[in-house]
Coordinates of C-alpha atoms and ligand atoms in Angstrom, one line a residue:
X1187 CA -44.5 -2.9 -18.5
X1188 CA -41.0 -4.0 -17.1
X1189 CA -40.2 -4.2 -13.2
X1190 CA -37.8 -2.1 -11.5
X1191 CA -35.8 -3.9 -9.5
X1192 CA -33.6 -2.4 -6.9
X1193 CA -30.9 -2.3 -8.7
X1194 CA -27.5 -1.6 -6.9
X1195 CA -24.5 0.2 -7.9
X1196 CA -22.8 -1.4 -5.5
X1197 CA -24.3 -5.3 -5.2
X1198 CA -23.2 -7.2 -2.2
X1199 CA -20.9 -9.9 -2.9
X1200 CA -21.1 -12.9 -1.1
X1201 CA -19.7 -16.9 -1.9
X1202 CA -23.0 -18.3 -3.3
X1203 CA -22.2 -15.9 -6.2
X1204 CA -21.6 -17.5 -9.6
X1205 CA -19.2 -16.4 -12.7
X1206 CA -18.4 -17.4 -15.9
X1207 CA -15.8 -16.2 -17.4
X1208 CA -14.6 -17.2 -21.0
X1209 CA -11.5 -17.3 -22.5
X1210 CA -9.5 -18.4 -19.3
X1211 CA -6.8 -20.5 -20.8
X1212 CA -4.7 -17.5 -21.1
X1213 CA -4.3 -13.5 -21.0
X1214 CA -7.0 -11.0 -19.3
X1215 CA -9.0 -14.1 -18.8
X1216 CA -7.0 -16.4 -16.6
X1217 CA -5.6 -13.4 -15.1
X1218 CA -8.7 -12.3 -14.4
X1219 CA -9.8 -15.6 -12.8
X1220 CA -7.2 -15.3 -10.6
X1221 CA -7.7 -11.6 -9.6
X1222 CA -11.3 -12.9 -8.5
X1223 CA -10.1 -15.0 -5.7
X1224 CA -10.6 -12.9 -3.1
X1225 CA -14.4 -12.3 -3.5
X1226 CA -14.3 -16.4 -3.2
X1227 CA -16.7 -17.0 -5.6
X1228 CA -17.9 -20.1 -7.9
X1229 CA -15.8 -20.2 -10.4
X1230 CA -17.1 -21.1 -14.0
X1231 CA -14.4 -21.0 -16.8
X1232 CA -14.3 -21.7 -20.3
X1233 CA -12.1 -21.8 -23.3
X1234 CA -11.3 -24.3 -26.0
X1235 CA -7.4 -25.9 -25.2
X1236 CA -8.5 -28.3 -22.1
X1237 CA -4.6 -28.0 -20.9
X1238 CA -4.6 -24.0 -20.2
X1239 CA -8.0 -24.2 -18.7
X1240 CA -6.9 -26.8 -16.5
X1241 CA -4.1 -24.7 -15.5
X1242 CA -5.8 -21.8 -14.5
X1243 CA -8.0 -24.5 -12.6
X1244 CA -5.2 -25.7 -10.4
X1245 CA -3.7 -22.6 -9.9
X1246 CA -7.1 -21.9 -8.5
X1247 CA -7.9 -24.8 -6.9
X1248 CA -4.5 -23.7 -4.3
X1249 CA -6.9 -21.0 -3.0
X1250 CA -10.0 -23.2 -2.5
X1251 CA -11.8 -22.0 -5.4
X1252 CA -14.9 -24.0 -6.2
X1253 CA -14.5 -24.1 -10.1
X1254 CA -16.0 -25.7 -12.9
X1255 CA -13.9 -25.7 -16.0
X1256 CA -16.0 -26.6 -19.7
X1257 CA -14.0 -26.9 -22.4
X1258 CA -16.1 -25.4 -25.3
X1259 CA -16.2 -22.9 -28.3
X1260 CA -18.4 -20.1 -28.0
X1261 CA -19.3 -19.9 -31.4
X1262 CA -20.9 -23.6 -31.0
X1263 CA -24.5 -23.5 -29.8
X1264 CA -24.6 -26.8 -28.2
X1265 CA -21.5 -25.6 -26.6
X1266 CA -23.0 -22.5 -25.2
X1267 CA -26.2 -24.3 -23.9
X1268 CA -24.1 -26.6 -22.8
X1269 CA -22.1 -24.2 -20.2
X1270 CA -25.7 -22.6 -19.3
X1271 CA -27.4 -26.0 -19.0
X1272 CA -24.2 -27.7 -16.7
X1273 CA -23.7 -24.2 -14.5
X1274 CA -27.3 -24.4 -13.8
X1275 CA -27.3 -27.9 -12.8
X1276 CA -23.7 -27.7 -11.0
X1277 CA -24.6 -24.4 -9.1
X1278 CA -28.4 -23.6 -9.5
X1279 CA -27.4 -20.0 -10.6
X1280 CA -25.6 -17.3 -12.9
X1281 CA -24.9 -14.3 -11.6
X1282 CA -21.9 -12.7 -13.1
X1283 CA -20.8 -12.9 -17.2
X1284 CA -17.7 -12.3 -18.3
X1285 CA -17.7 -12.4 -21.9
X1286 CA -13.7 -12.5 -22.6
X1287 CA -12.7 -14.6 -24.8
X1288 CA -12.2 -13.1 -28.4
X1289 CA -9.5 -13.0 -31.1
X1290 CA -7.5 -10.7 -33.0
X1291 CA -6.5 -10.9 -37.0
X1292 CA -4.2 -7.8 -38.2
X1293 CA -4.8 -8.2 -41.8
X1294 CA -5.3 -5.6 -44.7
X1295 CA -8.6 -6.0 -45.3
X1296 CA -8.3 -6.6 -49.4
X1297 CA -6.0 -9.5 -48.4
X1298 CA -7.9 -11.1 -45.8
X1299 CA -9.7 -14.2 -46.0
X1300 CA -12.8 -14.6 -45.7
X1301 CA -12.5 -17.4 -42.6
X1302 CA -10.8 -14.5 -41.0
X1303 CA -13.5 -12.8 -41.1
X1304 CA -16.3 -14.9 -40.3
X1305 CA -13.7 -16.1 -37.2
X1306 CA -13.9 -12.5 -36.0
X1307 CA -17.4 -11.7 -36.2
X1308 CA -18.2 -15.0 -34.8
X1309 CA -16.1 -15.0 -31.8
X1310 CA -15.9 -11.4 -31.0
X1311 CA -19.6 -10.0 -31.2
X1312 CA -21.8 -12.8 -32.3
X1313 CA -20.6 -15.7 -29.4
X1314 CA -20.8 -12.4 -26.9
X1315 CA -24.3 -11.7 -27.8
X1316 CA -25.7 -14.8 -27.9
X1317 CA -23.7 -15.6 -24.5
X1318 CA -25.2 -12.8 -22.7
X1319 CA -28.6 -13.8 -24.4
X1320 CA -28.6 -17.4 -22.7
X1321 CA -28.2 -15.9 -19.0
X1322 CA -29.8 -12.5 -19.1
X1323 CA -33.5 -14.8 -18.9
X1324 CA -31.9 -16.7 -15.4
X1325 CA -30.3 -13.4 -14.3
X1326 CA -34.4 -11.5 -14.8
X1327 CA -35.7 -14.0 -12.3
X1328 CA -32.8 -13.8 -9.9
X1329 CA -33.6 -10.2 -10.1
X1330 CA -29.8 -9.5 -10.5
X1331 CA -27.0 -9.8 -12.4
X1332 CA -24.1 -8.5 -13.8
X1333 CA -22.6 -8.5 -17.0
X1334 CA -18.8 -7.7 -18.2
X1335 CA -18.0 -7.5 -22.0
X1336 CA -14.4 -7.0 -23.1
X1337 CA -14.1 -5.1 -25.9
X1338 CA -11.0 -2.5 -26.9
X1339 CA -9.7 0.5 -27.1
X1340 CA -9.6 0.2 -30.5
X1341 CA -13.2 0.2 -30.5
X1342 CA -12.1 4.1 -30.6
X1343 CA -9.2 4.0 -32.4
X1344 CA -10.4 2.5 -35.7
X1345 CA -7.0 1.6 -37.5
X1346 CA -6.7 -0.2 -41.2
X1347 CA -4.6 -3.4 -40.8
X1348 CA -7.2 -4.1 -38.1
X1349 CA -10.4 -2.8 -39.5
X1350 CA -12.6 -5.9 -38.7
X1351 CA -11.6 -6.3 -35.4
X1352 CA -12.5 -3.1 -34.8
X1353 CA -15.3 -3.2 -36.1
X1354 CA -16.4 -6.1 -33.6
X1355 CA -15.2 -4.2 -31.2
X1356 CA -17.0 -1.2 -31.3
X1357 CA -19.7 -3.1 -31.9
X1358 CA -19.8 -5.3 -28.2
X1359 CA -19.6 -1.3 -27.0
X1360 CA -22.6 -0.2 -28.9
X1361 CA -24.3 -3.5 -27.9
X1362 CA -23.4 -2.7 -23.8
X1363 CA -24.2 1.3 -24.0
X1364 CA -27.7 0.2 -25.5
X1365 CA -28.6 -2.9 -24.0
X1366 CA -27.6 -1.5 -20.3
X1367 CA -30.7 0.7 -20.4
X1368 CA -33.0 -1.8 -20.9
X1369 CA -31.2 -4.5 -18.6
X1370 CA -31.0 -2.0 -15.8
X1371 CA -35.0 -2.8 -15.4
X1372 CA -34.3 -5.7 -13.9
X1373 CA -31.1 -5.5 -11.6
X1374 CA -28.7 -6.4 -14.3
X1375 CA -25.7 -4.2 -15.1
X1376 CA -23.0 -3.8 -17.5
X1377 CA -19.9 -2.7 -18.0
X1378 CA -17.7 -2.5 -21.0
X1379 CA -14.0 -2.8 -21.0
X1380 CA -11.8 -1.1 -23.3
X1381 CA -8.3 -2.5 -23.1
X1382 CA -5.4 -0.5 -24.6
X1383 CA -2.4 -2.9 -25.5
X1384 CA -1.3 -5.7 -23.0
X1385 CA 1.2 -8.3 -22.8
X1386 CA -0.7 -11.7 -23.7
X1387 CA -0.9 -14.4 -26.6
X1388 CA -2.9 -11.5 -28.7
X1389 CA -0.4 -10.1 -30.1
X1390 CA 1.0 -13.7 -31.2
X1391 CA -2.3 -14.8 -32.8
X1392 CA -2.8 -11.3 -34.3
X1393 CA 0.2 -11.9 -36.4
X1394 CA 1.9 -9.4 -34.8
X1395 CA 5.9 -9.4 -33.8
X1396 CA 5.5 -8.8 -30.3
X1397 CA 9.2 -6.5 -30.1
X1398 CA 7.1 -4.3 -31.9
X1399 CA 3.8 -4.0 -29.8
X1400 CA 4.7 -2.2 -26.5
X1401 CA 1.9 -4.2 -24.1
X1402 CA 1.3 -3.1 -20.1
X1403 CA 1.2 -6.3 -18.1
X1404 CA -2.1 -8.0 -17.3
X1405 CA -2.3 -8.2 -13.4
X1406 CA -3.2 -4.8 -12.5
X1407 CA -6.0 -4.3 -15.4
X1408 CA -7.2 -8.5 -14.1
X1409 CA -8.2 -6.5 -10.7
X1410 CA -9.7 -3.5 -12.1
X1411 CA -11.7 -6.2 -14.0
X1412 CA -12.6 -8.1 -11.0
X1413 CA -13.7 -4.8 -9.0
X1414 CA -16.9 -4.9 -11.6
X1415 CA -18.4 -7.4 -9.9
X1416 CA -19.3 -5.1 -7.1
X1417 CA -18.9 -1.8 -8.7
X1418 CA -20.2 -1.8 -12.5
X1419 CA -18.9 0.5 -14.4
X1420 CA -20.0 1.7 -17.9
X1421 CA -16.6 2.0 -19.7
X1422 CA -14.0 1.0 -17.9
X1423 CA -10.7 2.3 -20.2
X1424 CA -7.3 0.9 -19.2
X1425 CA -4.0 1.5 -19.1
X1426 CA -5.3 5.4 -17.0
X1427 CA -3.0 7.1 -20.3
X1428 CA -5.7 5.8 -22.9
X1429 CA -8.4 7.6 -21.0
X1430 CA -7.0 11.4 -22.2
X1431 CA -6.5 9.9 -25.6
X1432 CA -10.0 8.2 -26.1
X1433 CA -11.3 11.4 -24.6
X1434 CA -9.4 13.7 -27.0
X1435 CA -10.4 11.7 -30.3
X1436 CA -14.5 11.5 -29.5
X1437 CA -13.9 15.6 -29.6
X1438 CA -11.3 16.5 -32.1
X1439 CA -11.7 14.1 -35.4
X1440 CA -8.5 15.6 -36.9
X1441 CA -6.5 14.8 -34.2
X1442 CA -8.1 11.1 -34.1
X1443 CA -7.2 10.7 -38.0
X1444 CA -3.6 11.4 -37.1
X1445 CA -3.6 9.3 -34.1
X1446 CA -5.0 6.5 -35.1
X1447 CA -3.1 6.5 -38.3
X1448 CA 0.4 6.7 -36.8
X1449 CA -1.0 3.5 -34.4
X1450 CA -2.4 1.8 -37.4
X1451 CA 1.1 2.5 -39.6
X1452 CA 3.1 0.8 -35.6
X1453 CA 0.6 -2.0 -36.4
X1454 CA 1.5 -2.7 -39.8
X1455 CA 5.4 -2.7 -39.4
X1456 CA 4.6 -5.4 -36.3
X1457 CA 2.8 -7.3 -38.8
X1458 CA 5.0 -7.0 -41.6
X1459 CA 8.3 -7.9 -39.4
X1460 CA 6.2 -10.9 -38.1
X1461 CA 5.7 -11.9 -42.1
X1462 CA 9.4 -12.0 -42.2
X1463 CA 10.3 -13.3 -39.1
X1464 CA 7.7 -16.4 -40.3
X1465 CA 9.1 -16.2 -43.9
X1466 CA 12.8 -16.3 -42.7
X1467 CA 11.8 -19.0 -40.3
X1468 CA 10.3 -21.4 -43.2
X1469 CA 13.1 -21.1 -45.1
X1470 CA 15.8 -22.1 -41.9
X1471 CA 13.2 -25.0 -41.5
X1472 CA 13.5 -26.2 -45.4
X1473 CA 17.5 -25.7 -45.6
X1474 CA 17.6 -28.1 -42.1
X1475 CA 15.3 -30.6 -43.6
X1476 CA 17.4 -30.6 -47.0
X1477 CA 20.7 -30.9 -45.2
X1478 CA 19.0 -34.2 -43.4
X1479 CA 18.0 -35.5 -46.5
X1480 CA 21.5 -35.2 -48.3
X1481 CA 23.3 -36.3 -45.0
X1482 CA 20.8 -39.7 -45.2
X1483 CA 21.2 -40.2 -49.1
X1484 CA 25.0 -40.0 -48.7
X1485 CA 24.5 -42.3 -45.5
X1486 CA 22.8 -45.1 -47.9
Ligands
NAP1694 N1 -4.1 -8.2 -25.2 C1 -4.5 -7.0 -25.7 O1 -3.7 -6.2 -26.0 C2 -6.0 -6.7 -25.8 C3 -6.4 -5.4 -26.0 C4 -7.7 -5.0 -26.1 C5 -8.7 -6.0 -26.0 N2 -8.3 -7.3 -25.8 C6 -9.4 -8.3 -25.7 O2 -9.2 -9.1 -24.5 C7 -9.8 -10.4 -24.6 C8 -8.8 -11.4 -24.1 O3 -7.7 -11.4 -24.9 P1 -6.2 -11.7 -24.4 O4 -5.4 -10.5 -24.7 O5 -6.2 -12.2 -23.1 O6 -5.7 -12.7 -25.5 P2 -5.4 -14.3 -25.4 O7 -4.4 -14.5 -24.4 O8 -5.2 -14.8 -26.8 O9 -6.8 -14.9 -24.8 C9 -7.9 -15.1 -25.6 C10 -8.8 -16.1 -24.9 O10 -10.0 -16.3 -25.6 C11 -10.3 -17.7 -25.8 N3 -11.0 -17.9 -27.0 C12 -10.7 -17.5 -28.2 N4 -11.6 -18.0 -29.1 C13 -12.5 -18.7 -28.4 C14 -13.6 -19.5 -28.7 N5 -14.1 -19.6 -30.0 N6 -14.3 -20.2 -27.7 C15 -13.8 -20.1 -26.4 N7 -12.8 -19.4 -26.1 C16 -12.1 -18.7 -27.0 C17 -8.9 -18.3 -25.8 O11 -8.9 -19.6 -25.3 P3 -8.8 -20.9 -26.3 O12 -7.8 -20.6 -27.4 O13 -8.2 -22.0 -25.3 O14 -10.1 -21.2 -26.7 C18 -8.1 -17.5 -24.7 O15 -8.4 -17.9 -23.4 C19 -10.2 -10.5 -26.1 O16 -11.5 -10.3 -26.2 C20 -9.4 -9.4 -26.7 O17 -10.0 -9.0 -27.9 C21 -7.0 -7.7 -25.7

């Protein structure tokens, strides 16, 4: 049968502590790495573009942060045994996961490609899993641990022109709700995150026209993030106002149709007005490059 450990609701915190946290190039994640300087811990981050990362690492570095930054793709096994294998070696332990990093497609489904698809699987539920698989094993014979999976609001809100996302989503908060029960067994907690909209690069790679997307800013959901780290929470919903709303739609499923229909509808226009903005954009480009070819042929 499994040990017990004495699990705490409220771990002590101290600088030997290690954390990953992926997807810090940008958004939740790097403003997450930063919210996590006070608690002075070993920082581990990760994330593909090598130039973000090492941004976040010197921003870091001004506040004595020991950090190691491993640029990698957490859909890549190698890569993922490679951050387990080089955090073990580097710091001898793993004791905090934040599994951030994760993408965003807002697509109708019948015209979404099938790379789409597998990109949002892979990055938002499958990489997470597999992620949290790797450490749990070094976590069990630390006898603690503590894991943080970001997932959405709209893990709740299920809307059309992002129904795979969602999907994903909802899925890392099924995973976290079921796994906790059997993690708790040995000291290791976790707590899921369910952002409503915020003001980073998402929106962008989404597809979405940001004038559209009213986002909060990052900093103040970075240190509700952080606080996790000593005080796990289950679901941790953010901005406060989505916490009425998620409430009201788990009871009322008429009232979440129409809800999450008039967000899905917002989403749509923000995608179509990006279409056009990329449209009208493609055309400027072609006109420019016609008018440089006409000014060089009457040049010869
Ligand atoms: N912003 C929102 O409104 C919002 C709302 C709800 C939930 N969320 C969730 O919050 C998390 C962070 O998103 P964000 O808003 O901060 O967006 P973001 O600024 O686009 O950040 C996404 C991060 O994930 C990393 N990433 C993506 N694919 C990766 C891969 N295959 N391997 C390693 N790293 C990868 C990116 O780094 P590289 O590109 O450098 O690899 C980047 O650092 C995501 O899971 C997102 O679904 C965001």
């Amino acid at each position: 049968m499994q040990k017990r450990a004495q699990y705490s609701n409220n771990a002590f915190f101290d600088k030997s502590k290690v954390i990953i946290i992926t997807g810090a190039s940008s958004g939740i994640g790097k403003a997450v790495s930063l919210a996590l300087v006070k608690y002075k811990p070993k920082l581990v981050l990760v994330a593909r573009r090598k130039k973000k990362l090492l941004h976040t690492e010197s921003l870091l570095k001004k506040h004595k942060i020991k950090t190691l930054s491993i640029v990698g793709d957490v859909r890549n096994r190698d890569d993922r045994m490679k951050i387990v294998d080089l955090i073990l070696k580097t710091f001898g332990r793993i004791d905090v996961l934040i599994n951030n990093a994760g993408v965003g497609k807002a697509n109708l489904f019948l015209e979404q490609p099938e790379e789409e698809i597998d990109q949002l699987i892979e990055t938002n539920i499958l990489s997470l899993i597999k992620m949290t698989h790797a450490v749990v094993p070094i976590m069990e014979q630390q006898g603690e641990g503590n894991i943080i999976n970001i997932s959405s609001s709209l893990a709740m809100l299920p809307v059309y022109p992002f129904a795979v996302y969602c999907a994903t989503k909802s899925a890392v908060k099924v995973f976290g709700d079921s796994v906790r029960q059997e993690l708790k067994n040995y000291g290791i907690s976790v707590s899921t995150v369910l952002p409503g909209p915020y003001k980073t690069e998402f929106n962008k790679i989404s597809g979405l026209n940001d004038k559209l997307v009213n986002g909060s800013e990052v900093d103040k959901l970075a240190r509700k993030i952080a606080q996790l780290i000593t005080k796990p929470k289950n679901n941790l919903i953010r901005p406060k106002s989505f916490i009425p709303l998620l409430w009201i739609t788990t009871r009322f499923s008429s009232f979440k149709e129409k809800i999450t229909f008039q967000i899905a509808e917002q989403i749509n226009r923000a995608r179509l007005a990006n279409l056009k903005k990329l449209e009208l954009e493609k055309s400027l480009l072609k006109e420019k490059e016609t008018e440089i070819t006409v000014e060089v042929k009457t040049k010869i």
